[in-house]
PDB file of C-alpha atoms in Angstrom:
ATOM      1  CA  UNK A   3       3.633   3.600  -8.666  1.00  0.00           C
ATOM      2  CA  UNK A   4       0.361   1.690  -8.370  1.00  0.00           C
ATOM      3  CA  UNK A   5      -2.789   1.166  -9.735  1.00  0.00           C
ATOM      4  CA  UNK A   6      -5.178   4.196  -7.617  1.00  0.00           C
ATOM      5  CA  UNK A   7      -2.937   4.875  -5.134  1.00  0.00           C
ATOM      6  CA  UNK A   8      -1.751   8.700  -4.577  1.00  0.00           C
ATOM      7  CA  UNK A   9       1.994   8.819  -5.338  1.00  0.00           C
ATOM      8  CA  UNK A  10       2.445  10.607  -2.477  1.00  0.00           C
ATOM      9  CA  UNK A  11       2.060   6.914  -0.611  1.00  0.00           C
ATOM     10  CA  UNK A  12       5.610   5.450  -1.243  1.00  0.00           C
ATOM     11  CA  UNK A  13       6.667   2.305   0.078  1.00  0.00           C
ATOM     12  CA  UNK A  14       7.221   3.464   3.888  1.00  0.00           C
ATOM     13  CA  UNK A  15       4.408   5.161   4.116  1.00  0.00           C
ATOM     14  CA  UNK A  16       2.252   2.187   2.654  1.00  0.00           C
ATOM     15  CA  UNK A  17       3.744  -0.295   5.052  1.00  0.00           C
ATOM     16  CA  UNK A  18       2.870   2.050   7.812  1.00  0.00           C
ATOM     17  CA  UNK A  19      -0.328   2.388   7.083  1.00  0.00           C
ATOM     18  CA  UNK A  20      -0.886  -1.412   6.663  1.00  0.00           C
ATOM     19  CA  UNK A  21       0.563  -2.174  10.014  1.00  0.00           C
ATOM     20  CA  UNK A  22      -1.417  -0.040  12.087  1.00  0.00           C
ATOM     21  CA  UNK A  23      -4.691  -1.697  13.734  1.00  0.00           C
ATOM     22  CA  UNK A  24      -7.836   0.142  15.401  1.00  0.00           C
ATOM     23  CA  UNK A  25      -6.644   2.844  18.179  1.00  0.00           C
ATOM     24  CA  UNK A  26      -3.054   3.221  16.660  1.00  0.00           C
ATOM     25  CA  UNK A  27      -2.478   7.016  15.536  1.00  0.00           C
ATOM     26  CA  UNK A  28      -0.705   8.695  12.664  1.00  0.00           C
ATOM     27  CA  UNK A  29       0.855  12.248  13.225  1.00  0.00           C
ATOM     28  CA  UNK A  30       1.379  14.551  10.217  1.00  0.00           C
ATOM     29  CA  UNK A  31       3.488  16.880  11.081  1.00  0.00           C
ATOM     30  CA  UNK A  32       5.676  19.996   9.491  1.00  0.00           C
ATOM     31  CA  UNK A  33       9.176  20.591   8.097  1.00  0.00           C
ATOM     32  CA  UNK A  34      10.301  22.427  11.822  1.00  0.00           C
ATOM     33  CA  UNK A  35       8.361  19.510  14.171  1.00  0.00           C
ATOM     34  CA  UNK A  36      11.021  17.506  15.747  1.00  0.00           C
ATOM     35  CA  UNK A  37      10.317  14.233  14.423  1.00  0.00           C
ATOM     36  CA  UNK A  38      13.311  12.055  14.733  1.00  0.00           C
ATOM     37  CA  UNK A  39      13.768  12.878  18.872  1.00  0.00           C
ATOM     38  CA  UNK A  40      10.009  11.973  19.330  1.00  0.00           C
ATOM     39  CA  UNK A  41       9.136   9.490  16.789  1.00  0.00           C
ATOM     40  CA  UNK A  42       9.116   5.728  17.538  1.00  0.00           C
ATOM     41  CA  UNK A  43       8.898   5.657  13.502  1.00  0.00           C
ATOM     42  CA  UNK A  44       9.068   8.185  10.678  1.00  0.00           C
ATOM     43  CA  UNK A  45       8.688   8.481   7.470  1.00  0.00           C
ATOM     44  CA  UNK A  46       9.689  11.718   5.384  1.00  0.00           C
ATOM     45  CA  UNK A  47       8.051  13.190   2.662  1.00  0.00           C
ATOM     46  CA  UNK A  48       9.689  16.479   1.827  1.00  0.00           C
ATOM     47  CA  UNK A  49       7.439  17.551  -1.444  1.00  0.00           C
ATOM     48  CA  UNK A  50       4.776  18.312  -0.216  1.00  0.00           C
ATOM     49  CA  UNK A  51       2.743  20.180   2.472  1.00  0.00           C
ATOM     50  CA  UNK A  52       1.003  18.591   5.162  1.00  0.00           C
ATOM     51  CA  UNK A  53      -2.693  18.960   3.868  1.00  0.00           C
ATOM     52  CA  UNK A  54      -1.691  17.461   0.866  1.00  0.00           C
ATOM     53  CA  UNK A  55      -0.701  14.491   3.132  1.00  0.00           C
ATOM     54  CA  UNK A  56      -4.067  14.030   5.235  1.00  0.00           C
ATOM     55  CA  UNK A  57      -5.357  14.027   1.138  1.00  0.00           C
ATOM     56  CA  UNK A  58      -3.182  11.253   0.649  1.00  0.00           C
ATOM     57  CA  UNK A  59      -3.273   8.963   3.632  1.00  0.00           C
ATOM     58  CA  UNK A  60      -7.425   9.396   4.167  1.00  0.00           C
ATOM     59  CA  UNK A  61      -7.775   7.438   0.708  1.00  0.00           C
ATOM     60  CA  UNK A  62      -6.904   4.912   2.077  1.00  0.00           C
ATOM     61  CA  UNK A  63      -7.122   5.354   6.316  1.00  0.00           C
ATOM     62  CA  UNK A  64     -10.339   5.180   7.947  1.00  0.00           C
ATOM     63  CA  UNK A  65     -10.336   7.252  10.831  1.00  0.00           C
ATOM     64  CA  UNK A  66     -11.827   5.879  14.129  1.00  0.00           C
ATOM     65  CA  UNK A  67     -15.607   6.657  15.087  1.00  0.00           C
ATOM     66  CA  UNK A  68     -15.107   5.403  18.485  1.00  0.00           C
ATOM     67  CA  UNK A  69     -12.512   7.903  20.064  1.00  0.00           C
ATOM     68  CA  UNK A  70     -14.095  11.534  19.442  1.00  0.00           C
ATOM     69  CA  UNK A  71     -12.035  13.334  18.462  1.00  0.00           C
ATOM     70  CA  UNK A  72      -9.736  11.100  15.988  1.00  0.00           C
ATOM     71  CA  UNK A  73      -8.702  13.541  14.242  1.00  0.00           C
ATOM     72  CA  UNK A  74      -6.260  16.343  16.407  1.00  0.00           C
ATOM     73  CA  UNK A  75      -4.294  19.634  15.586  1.00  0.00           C
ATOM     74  CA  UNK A  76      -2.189  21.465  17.833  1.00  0.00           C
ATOM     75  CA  UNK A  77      -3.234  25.013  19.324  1.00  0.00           C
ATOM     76  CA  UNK A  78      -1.654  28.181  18.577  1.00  0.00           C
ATOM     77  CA  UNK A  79       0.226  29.098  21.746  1.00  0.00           C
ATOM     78  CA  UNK A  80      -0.802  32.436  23.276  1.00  0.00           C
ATOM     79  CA  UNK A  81      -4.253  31.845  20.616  1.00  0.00           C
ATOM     80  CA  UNK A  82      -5.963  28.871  21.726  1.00  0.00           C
ATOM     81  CA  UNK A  83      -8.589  30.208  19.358  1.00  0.00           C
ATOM     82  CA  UNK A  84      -6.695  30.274  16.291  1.00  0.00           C
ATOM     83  CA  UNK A  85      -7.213  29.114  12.861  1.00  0.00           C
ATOM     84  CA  UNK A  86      -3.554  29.129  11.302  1.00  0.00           C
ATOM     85  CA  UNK A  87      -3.705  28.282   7.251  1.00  0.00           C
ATOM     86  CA  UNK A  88      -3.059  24.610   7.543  1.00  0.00           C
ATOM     87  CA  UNK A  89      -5.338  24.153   9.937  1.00  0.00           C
ATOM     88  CA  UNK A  90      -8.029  25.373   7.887  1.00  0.00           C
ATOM     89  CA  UNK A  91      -7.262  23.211   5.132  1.00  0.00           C
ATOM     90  CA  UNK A  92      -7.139  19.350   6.784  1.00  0.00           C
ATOM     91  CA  UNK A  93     -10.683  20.640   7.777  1.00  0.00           C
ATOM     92  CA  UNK A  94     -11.309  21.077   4.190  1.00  0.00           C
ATOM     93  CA  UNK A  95      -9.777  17.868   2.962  1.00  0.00           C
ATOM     94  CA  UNK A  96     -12.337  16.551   5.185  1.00  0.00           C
ATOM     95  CA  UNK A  97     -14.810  18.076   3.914  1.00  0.00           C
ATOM     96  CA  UNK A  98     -13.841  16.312   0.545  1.00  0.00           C
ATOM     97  CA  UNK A  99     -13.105  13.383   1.621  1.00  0.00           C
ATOM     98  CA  UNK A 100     -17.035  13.102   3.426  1.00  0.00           C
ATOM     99  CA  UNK A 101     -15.681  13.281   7.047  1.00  0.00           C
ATOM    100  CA  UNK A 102     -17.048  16.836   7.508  1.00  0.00           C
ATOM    101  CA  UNK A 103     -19.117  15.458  10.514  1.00  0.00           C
ATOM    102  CA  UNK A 104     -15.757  14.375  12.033  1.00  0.00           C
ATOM    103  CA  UNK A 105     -15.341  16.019  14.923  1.00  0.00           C
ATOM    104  CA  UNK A 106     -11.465  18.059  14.852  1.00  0.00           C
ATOM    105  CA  UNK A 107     -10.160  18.377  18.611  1.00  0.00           C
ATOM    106  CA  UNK A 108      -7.029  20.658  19.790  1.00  0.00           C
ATOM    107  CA  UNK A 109      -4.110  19.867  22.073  1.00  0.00           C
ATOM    108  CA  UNK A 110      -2.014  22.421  23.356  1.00  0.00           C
ATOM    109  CA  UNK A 111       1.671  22.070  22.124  1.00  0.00           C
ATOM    110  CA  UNK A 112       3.079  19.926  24.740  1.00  0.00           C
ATOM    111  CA  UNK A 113      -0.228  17.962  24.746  1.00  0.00           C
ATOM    112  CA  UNK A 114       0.239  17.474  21.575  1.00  0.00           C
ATOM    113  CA  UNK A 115       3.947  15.963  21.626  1.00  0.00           C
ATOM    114  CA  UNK A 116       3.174  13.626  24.234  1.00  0.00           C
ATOM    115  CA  UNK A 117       0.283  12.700  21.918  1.00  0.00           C
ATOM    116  CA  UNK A 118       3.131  12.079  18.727  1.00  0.00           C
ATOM    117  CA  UNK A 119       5.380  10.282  20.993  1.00  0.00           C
ATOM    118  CA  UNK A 120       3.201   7.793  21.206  1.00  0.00           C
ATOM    119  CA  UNK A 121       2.200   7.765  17.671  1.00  0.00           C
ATOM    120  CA  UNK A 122       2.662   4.508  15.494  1.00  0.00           C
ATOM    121  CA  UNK A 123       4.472   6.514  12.921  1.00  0.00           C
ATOM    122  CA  UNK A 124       4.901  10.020  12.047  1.00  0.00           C
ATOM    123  CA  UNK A 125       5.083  11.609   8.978  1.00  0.00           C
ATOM    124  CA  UNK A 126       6.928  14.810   8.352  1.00  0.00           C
ATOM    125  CA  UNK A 127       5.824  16.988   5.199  1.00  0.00           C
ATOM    126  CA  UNK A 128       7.880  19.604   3.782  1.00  0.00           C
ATOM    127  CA  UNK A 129       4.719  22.064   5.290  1.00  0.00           C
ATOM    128  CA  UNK A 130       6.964  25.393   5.672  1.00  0.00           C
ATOM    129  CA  UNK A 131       3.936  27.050   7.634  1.00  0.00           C
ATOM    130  CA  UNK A 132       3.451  26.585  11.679  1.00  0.00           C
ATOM    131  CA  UNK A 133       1.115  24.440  12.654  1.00  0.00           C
ATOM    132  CA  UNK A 134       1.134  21.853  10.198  1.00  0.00           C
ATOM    133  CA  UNK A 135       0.473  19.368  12.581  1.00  0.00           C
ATOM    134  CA  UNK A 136      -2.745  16.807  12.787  1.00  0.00           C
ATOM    135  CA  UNK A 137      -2.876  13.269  14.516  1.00  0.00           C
ATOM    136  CA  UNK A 138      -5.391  10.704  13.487  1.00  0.00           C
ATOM    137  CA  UNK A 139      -7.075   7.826  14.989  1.00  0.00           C
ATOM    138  CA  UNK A 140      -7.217   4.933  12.773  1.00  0.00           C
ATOM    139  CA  UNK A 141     -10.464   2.761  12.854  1.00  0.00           C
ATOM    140  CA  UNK A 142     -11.576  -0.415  11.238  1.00  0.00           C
ATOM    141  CA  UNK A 143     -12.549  -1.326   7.324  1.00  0.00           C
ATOM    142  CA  UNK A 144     -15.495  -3.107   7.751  1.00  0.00           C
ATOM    143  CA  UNK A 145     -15.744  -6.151   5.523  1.00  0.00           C
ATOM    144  CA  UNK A 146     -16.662  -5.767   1.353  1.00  0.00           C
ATOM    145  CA  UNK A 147     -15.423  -6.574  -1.614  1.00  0.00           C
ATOM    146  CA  UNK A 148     -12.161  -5.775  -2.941  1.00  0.00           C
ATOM    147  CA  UNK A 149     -12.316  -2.683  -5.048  1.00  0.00           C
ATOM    148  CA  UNK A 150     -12.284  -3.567  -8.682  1.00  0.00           C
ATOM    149  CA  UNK A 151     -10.195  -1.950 -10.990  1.00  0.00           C
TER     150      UNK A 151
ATOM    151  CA  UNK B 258      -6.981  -3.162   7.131  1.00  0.00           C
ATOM    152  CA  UNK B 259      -6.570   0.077   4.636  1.00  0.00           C
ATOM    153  CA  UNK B 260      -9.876   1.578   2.425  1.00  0.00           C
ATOM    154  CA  UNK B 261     -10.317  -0.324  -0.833  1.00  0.00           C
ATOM    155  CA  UNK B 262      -6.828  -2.510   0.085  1.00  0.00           C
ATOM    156  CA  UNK B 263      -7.746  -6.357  -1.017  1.00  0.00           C
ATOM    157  CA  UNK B 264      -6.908  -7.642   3.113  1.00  0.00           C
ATOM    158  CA  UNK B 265      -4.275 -10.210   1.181  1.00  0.00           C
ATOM    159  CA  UNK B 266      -2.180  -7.370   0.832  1.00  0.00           C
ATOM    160  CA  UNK B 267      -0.208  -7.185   4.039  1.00  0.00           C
ATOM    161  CA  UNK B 268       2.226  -4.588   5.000  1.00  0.00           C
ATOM    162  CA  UNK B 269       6.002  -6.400   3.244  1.00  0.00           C
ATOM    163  CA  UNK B 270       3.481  -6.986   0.162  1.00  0.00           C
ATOM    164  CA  UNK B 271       2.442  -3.339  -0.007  1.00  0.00           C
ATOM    165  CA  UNK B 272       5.953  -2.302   0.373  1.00  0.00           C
ATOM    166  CA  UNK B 273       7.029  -4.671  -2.229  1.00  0.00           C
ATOM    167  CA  UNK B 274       4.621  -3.113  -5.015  1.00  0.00           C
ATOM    168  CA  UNK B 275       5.452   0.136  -4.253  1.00  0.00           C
ATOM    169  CA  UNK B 276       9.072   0.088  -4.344  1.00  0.00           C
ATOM    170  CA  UNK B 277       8.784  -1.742  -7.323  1.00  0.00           C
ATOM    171  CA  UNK B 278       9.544   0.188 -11.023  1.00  0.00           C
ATOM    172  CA  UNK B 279       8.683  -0.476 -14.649  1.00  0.00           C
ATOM    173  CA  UNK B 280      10.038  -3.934 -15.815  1.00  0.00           C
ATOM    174  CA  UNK B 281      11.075  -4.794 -12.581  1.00  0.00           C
ATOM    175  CA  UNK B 282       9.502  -8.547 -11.688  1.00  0.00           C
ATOM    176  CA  UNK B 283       7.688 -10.100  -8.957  1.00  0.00           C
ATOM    177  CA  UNK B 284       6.998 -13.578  -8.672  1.00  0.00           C
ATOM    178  CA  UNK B 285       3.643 -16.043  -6.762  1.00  0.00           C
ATOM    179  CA  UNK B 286       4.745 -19.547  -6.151  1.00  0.00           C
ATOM    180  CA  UNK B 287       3.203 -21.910  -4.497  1.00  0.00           C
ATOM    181  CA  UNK B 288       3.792 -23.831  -1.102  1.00  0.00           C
ATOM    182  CA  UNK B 289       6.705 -26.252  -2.467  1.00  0.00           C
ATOM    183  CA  UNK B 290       9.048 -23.494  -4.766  1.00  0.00           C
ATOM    184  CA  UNK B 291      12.227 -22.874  -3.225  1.00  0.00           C
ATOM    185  CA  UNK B 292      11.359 -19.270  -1.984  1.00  0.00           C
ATOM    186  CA  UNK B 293      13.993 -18.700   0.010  1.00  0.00           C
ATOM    187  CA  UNK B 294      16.981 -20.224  -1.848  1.00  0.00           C
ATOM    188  CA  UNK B 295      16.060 -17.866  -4.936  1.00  0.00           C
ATOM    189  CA  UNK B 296      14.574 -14.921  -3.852  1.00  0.00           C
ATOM    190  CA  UNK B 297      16.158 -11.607  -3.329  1.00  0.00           C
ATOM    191  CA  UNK B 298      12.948 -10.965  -1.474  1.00  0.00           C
ATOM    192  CA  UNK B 299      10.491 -12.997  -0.016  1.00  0.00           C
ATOM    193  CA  UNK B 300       6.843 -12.189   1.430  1.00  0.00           C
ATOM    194  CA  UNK B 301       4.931 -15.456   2.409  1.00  0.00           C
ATOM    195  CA  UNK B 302       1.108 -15.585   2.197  1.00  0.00           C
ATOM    196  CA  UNK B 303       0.396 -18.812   3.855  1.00  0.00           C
ATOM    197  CA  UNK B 304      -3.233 -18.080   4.132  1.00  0.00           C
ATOM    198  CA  UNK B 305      -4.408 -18.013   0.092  1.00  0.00           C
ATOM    199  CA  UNK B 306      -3.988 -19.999  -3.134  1.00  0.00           C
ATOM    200  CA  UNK B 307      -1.755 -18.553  -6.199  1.00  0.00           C
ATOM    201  CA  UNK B 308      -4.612 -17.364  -8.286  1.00  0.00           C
ATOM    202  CA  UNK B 309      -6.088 -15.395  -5.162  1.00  0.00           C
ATOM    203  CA  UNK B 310      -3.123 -13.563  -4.799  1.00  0.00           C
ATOM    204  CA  UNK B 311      -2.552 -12.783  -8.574  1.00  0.00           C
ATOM    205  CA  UNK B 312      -6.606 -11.280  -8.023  1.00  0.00           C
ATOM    206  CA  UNK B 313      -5.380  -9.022  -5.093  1.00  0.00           C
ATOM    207  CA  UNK B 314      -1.695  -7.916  -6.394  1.00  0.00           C
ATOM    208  CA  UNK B 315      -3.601  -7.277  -9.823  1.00  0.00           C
ATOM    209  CA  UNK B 316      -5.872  -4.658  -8.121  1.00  0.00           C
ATOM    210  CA  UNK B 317      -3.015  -2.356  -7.882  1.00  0.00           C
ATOM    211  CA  UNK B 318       0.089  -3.580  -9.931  1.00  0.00           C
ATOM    212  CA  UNK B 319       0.353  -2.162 -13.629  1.00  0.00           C
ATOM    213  CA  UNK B 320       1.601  -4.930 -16.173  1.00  0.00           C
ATOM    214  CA  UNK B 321       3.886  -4.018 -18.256  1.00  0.00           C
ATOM    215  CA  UNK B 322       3.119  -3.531 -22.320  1.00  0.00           C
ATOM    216  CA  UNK B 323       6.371  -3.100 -23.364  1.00  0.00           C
ATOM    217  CA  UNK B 324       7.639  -6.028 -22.404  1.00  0.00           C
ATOM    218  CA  UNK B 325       5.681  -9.546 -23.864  1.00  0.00           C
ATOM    219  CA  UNK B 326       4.459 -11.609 -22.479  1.00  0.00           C
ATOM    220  CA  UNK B 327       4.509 -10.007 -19.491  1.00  0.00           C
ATOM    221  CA  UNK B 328       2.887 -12.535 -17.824  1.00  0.00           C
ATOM    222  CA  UNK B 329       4.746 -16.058 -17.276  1.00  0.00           C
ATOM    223  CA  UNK B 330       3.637 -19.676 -16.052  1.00  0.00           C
ATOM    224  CA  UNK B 331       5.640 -22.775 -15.874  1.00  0.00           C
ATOM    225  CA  UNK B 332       5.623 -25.641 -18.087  1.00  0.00           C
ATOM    226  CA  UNK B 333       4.315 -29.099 -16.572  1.00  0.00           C
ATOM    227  CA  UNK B 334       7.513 -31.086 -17.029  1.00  0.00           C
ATOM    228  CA  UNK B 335       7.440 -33.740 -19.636  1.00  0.00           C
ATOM    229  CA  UNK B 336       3.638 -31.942 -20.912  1.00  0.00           C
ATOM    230  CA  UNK B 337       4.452 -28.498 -21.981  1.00  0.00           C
ATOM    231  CA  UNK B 338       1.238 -27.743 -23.879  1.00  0.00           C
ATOM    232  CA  UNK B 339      -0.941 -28.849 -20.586  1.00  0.00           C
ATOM    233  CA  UNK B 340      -2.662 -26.458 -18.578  1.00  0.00           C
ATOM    234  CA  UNK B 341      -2.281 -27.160 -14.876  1.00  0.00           C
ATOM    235  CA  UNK B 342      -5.666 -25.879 -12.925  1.00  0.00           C
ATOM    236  CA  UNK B 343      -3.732 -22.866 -11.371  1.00  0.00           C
ATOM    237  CA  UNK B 344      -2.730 -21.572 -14.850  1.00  0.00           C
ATOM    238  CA  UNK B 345      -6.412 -22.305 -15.816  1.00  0.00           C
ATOM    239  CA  UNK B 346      -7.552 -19.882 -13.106  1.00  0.00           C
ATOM    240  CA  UNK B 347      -4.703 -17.121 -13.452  1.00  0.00           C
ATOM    241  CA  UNK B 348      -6.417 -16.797 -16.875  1.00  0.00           C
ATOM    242  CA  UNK B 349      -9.723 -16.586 -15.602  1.00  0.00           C
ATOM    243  CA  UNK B 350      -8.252 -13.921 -12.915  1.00  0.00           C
ATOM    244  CA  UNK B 351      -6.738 -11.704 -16.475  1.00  0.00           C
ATOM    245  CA  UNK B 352      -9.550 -11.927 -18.073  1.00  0.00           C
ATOM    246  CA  UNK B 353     -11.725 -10.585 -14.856  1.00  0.00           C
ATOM    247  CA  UNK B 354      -9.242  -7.994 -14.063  1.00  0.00           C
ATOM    248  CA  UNK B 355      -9.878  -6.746 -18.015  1.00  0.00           C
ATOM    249  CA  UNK B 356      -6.533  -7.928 -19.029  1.00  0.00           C
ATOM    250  CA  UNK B 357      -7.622 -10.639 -21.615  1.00  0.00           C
ATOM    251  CA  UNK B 358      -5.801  -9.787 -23.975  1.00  0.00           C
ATOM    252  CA  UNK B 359      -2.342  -9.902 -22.195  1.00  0.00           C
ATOM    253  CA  UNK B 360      -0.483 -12.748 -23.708  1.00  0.00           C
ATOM    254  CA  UNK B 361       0.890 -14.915 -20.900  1.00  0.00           C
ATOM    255  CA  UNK B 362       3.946 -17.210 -21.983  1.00  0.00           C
ATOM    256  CA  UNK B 363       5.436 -20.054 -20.294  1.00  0.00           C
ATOM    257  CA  UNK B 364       8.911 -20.930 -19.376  1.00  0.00           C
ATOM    258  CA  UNK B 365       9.988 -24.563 -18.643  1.00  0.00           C
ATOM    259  CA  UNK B 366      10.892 -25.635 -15.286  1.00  0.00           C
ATOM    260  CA  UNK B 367      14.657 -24.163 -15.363  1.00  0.00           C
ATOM    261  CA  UNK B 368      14.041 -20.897 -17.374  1.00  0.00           C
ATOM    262  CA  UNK B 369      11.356 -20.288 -14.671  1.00  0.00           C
ATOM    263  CA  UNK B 370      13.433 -20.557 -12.086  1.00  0.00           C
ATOM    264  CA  UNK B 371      15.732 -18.042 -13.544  1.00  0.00           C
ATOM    265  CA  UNK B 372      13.316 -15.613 -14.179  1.00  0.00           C
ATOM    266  CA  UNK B 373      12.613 -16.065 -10.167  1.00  0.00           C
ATOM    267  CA  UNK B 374      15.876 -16.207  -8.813  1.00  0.00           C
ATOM    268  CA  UNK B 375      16.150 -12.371 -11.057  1.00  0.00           C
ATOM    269  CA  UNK B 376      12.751 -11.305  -9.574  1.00  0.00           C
ATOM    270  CA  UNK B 377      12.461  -8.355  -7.572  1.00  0.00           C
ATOM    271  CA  UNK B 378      10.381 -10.578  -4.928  1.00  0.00           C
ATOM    272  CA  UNK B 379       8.627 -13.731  -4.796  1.00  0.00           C
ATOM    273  CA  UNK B 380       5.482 -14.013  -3.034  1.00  0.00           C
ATOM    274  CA  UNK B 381       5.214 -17.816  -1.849  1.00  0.00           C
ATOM    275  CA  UNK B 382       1.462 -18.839  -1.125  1.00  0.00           C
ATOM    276  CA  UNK B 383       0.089 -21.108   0.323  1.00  0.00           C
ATOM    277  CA  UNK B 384      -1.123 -22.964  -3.318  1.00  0.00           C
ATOM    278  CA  UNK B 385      -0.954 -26.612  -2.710  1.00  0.00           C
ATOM    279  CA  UNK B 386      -1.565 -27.301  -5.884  1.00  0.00           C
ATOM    280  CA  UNK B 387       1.239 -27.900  -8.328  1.00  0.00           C
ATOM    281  CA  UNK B 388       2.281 -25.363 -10.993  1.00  0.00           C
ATOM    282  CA  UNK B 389       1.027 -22.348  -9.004  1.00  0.00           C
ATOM    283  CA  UNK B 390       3.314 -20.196 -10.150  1.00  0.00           C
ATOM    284  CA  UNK B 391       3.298 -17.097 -12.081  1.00  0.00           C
ATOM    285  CA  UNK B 392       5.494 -14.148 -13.131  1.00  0.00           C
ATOM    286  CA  UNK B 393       4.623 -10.721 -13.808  1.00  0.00           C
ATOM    287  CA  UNK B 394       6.617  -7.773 -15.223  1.00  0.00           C
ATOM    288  CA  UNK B 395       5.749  -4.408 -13.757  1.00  0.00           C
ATOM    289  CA  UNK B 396       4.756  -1.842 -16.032  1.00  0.00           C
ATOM    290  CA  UNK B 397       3.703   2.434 -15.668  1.00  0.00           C
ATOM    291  CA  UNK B 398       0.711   4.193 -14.145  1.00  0.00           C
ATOM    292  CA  UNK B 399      -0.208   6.798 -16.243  1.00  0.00           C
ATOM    293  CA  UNK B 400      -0.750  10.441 -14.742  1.00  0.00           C
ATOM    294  CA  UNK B 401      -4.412  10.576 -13.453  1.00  0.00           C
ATOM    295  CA  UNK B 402      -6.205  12.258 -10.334  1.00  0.00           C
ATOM    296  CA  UNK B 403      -5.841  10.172  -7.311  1.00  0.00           C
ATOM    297  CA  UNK B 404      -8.850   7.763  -6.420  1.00  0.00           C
ATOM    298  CA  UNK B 405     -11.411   9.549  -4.271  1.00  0.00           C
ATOM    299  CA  UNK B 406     -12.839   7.520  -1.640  1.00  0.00           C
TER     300      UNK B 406
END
């Protein structure tokens, strides 16, 4: 445990995060995704579903404003058009997390696995529902202070 | 580069912190301690002095209040009541971080070195500056709503 960060940010997930650079991308993905035959790295977090996740990692990831869209969810096949439930909630973490201007693109499935092959690291939730799936851009941090606390 | 992350706080570091529980240790040396002889764990932060890094760690790492002191410095050899200029400034670095009231004990040379050689990790810096060390003993976070940012 530290000081501010979610607990849902263990130590895999933390050096993940820290190792990625601008253009590198993060999938979250469900309990049913096949992570371990497409992920180059993966961390699991089974407690939780995969909103709870983008909460989590966009305290502390800032998502790219160069690529548009950085932020990606996978399409419902047969219903391109589709909202499923967990789709509808990353859009509402962020809402709360003041990205609500950020752009949220769609991949068709297969788009979408070539897209978490080549992911830096992916992260699969214990998200029961389909379509728990979103891939992120990371940007930059531009220079401040350290956050006191 | 992660939101609100002081930039000292590299990937290994991050991982370190978090995999790190209550009264579990973590050591900053400086450029000359014999890091890897006596650490379990090493993470080397060439790039900053010893009180630097006990700002940055100290922006997420709990100390411990169970255990005191739960901060520890070295004796100078042959001066134990002297106050080298790193100790000097990890005080200054407590008392910013609003932990001026921690007591922080010393150890002579040897009993130092057995605290480190115990220590979860050391971080080795790149402190030229002799007596640059310090020890800290991890303490709890207390349940609270994650940071928004």
């Amino acid at each position: 445990m530290l000081i501010g960060i979610d607990p849902l940010l263990g130590p895999d997930l933390l050096h993940a995060l820290a190792s990625m650079g601008h253009g590198d991308e993060l999938a979250i993905v469900d309990a049913n995704f096949p992570a371990a035959t497409m992920g180059q790295r993966i961390v699991e977090v089974r407690g939780a579903n995969s909103p709870a996740l983008l909460n989590a990692i966009l305290s502390l990831f800032p998502v790219d404003t160069f690529i548009v869209p950085a932020v990606v969810t996978m399409e419902v096949v047969g219903d391109p058009i589709a909202v499923p439930a967990p789709v509808a909630e990353f859009a509402a973490v962020m809402r709360e997390r003041g990205l609500g201007e950020s752009e949220i693109g769609r991949l068709d499935r297969n788009a979408f696995y070539a897209r978490a092959r080549g992911a830096f690291v992916i992260v699969r939730t214990g998200e029961l529902r389909p379509y728990g799936n979103v891939l992120l851009v990371k940007g930059v941090v531009n220079p401040e202070p350290p956050r006191e606390s």
